[in-house]
Amino acid sequence: MSPAAAAPRDARAVTAQVFEAQVALLYERSSTSLPASTAAMAAATALFLLVDPSPTLFVWNAAMVVIALWRWLLVRAWRRAVAAGPVDHERWSQWYVLGGALNGLAWGLGGAMLHPHGAPQAEAALAIFVVGMGTAGLAPLAPVRQAYPSFVICMVVPYATSLLLGGGPEHLFSGLGLIVFLVAMLMVSRSNTDLIEDSLRLRFENDDLVRDLTAARASTEAVNEGLRREVEQ
């Protein structure tokens, strides 16, 4: 087979390696993102308890606990699967993206349903929670392209929509500000994912180059050794 014919296959192999490394990195970063998300949920629950301990709060909190437990179990299952042998990275990526989207949707719907109208300080605190979660989620979810957009869109859109429809100029401006925040974070997320993909691709291509050079050096040394023996004879 000619080098030109082999190149596309090599490119596909590198692309597959890059994606597998991206998924592995996504699960690796969950060791910090999941505890942080759980802590934020506890803090938000405490805030809502002080403002309005309604039955809706307990339903939201129960849903958040279920989603958090499911995501913890997913990470544990991934680690066991990886230890057991080859895994379907595409399927595991989809499961993780789904978990992130459900987490974001729970935050967004929670903000919309539990918004503390008439309590400016609590409203500001809730907005800080949403923006903080949207910002903090970027680093752990950036490795896979669909992961962060699924999370942040599901989180921001319901909450921003409730603000835009909630009446009052302060809510209108807050909702528009969240939309601007969403667009900006999506742009940053795309750049971060591109950077991760490029870095991983360069690493694997360099690994291939090192292997080729090592093999070429070994072959050259073998030829030189053969020539030396022939000359000595």
Short mmCIF file of N, CA, C and O in Angstrom, two decimals, residues 98-143:
data_model
loop_
_atom_site.label_atom_id
_atom_site.label_comp_id
_atom_site.label_asym_id
_atom_site.label_seq_id
_atom_site.Cartn_x
_atom_site.Cartn_y
_atom_site.Cartn_z
N LEU A 98 -25.77 13.30 28.67
CA LEU A 98 -27.15 13.27 29.16
C LEU A 98 -27.22 13.65 30.63
O LEU A 98 -28.09 14.43 31.05
N GLY A 99 -26.30 13.12 31.44
CA GLY A 99 -26.29 13.46 32.85
C GLY A 99 -26.05 14.94 33.08
O GLY A 99 -26.70 15.56 33.93
N GLY A 100 -25.13 15.53 32.32
CA GLY A 100 -24.88 16.96 32.44
C GLY A 100 -26.08 17.78 32.03
O GLY A 100 -26.40 18.80 32.66
N ALA A 101 -26.76 17.36 30.97
CA ALA A 101 -27.95 18.09 30.51
C ALA A 101 -29.06 18.03 31.55
O ALA A 101 -29.73 19.04 31.82
N LEU A 102 -29.27 16.85 32.16
CA LEU A 102 -30.29 16.73 33.20
C LEU A 102 -29.94 17.60 34.41
O LEU A 102 -30.83 18.23 35.00
N ASN A 103 -28.67 17.64 34.75
CA ASN A 103 -28.23 18.49 35.87
C ASN A 103 -28.50 19.96 35.55
O ASN A 103 -29.03 20.70 36.39
N GLY A 104 -28.15 20.38 34.33
CA GLY A 104 -28.41 21.76 33.94
C GLY A 104 -29.89 22.09 33.91
O GLY A 104 -30.32 23.16 34.36
N LEU A 105 -30.70 21.15 33.40
CA LEU A 105 -32.15 21.38 33.34
C LEU A 105 -32.74 21.50 34.73
O LEU A 105 -33.64 22.34 34.98
N ALA A 106 -32.25 20.68 35.66
CA ALA A 106 -32.75 20.76 37.03
C ALA A 106 -32.42 22.12 37.65
O ALA A 106 -33.26 22.72 38.34
N TRP A 107 -31.21 22.61 37.39
CA TRP A 107 -30.85 23.94 37.89
C TRP A 107 -31.73 25.02 37.25
O TRP A 107 -32.20 25.93 37.93
N GLY A 108 -31.92 24.93 35.93
CA GLY A 108 -32.70 25.95 35.25
C GLY A 108 -34.15 25.97 35.68
O GLY A 108 -34.73 27.05 35.95
N LEU A 109 -34.78 24.80 35.76
CA LEU A 109 -36.17 24.73 36.18
C LEU A 109 -36.31 25.11 37.65
O LEU A 109 -37.30 25.76 38.04
N GLY A 110 -35.31 24.72 38.45
CA GLY A 110 -35.34 25.11 39.85
C GLY A 110 -35.30 26.63 40.01
O GLY A 110 -36.05 27.21 40.79
N GLY A 111 -34.43 27.27 39.25
CA GLY A 111 -34.36 28.73 39.31
C GLY A 111 -35.66 29.38 38.87
O GLY A 111 -36.09 30.40 39.44
N ALA A 112 -36.29 28.80 37.84
CA ALA A 112 -37.54 29.37 37.33
C ALA A 112 -38.69 29.18 38.32
O ALA A 112 -39.48 30.10 38.56
N MET A 113 -38.80 27.99 38.90
CA MET A 113 -39.93 27.69 39.78
C MET A 113 -39.76 28.26 41.19
O MET A 113 -40.74 28.58 41.86
N LEU A 114 -38.51 28.35 41.63
CA LEU A 114 -38.25 28.77 43.00
C LEU A 114 -37.75 30.21 43.10
O LEU A 114 -37.29 30.62 44.17
N HIS A 115 -37.82 30.93 41.99
CA HIS A 115 -37.30 32.30 41.99
C HIS A 115 -37.95 33.11 43.12
O HIS A 115 -39.18 33.22 43.19
N PRO A 116 -37.15 33.69 44.01
CA PRO A 116 -37.69 34.39 45.17
C PRO A 116 -38.15 35.82 44.84
O PRO A 116 -37.47 36.80 45.14
N HIS A 117 -39.30 35.93 44.20
CA HIS A 117 -39.82 37.25 43.84
C HIS A 117 -40.05 38.10 45.09
O HIS A 117 -40.57 37.63 46.10
N GLY A 118 -39.66 39.36 44.99
CA GLY A 118 -39.85 40.27 46.11
C GLY A 118 -38.75 40.22 47.14
O GLY A 118 -38.85 40.91 48.17
N ALA A 119 -37.72 39.41 46.89
CA ALA A 119 -36.57 39.34 47.81
C ALA A 119 -35.31 39.62 47.01
O ALA A 119 -34.66 38.68 46.52
N PRO A 120 -34.96 40.89 46.83
CA PRO A 120 -33.84 41.26 45.94
C PRO A 120 -32.52 40.57 46.28
O PRO A 120 -31.80 40.15 45.38
N GLN A 121 -32.22 40.45 47.55
CA GLN A 121 -30.95 39.83 47.93
C GLN A 121 -30.93 38.34 47.55
O GLN A 121 -29.93 37.82 47.04
N ALA A 122 -32.05 37.67 47.77
CA ALA A 122 -32.14 36.26 47.40
C ALA A 122 -32.11 36.10 45.88
O ALA A 122 -31.53 35.15 45.35
N GLU A 123 -32.74 37.02 45.15
CA GLU A 123 -32.72 36.99 43.69
C GLU A 123 -31.29 37.13 43.18
O GLU A 123 -30.87 36.41 42.25
N ALA A 124 -30.55 38.07 43.77
CA ALA A 124 -29.15 38.26 43.37
C ALA A 124 -28.32 37.02 43.68
O ALA A 124 -27.48 36.60 42.87
N ALA A 125 -28.57 36.41 44.83
CA ALA A 125 -27.83 35.20 45.19
C ALA A 125 -28.12 34.07 44.22
O ALA A 125 -27.22 33.32 43.82
N LEU A 126 -29.40 33.93 43.81
CA LEU A 126 -29.76 32.89 42.86
C LEU A 126 -29.08 33.12 41.52
O LEU A 126 -28.58 32.17 40.89
N ALA A 127 -29.06 34.37 41.08
CA ALA A 127 -28.39 34.69 39.81
C ALA A 127 -26.90 34.35 39.89
O ALA A 127 -26.32 33.84 38.92
N ILE A 128 -26.30 34.61 41.04
CA ILE A 128 -24.88 34.28 41.22
C ILE A 128 -24.68 32.77 41.15
O ILE A 128 -23.70 32.28 40.55
N PHE A 129 -25.61 32.02 41.73
CA PHE A 129 -25.53 30.55 41.65
C PHE A 129 -25.55 30.09 40.20
O PHE A 129 -24.74 29.26 39.78
N VAL A 130 -26.49 30.62 39.42
CA VAL A 130 -26.65 30.19 38.03
C VAL A 130 -25.41 30.55 37.21
O VAL A 130 -24.86 29.72 36.48
N VAL A 131 -24.97 31.80 37.34
CA VAL A 131 -23.79 32.22 36.59
C VAL A 131 -22.55 31.46 37.07
O VAL A 131 -21.70 31.04 36.26
N GLY A 132 -22.45 31.26 38.37
CA GLY A 132 -21.31 30.52 38.90
C GLY A 132 -21.27 29.09 38.43
O GLY A 132 -20.21 28.58 38.03
N MET A 133 -22.43 28.42 38.42
CA MET A 133 -22.48 27.05 37.92
C MET A 133 -22.16 27.01 36.43
O MET A 133 -21.46 26.10 35.95
N GLY A 134 -22.66 27.99 35.69
CA GLY A 134 -22.38 28.03 34.25
C GLY A 134 -20.91 28.22 33.96
O GLY A 134 -20.36 27.63 33.01
N THR A 135 -20.25 29.03 34.77
CA THR A 135 -18.82 29.27 34.58
C THR A 135 -17.99 28.09 35.07
O THR A 135 -17.05 27.65 34.39
N ALA A 136 -18.35 27.57 36.23
CA ALA A 136 -17.57 26.46 36.80
C ALA A 136 -17.69 25.18 35.98
O ALA A 136 -16.78 24.35 35.99
N GLY A 137 -18.79 25.04 35.26
CA GLY A 137 -18.97 23.82 34.47
C GLY A 137 -18.14 23.77 33.21
O GLY A 137 -18.02 22.71 32.58
N LEU A 138 -17.55 24.90 32.82
CA LEU A 138 -16.82 24.95 31.56
C LEU A 138 -15.61 24.02 31.55
O LEU A 138 -15.45 23.20 30.63
N ALA A 139 -14.74 24.12 32.55
CA ALA A 139 -13.50 23.34 32.55
C ALA A 139 -13.74 21.83 32.57
O ALA A 139 -13.16 21.11 31.76
N PRO A 140 -14.61 21.32 33.46
CA PRO A 140 -14.78 19.86 33.47
C PRO A 140 -15.53 19.31 32.27
O PRO A 140 -15.38 18.13 31.94
N LEU A 141 -16.35 20.13 31.59
CA LEU A 141 -17.16 19.64 30.48
C LEU A 141 -16.58 19.97 29.11
O LEU A 141 -17.10 19.49 28.09
N ALA A 142 -15.54 20.77 29.07
CA ALA A 142 -14.98 21.20 27.78
C ALA A 142 -14.37 20.09 26.94
O ALA A 142 -14.34 20.21 25.71
N PRO A 143 -13.86 18.99 27.52
CA PRO A 143 -13.19 17.99 26.68
C PRO A 143 -14.04 17.45 25.54
O PRO A 143 -13.52 17.21 24.45
#
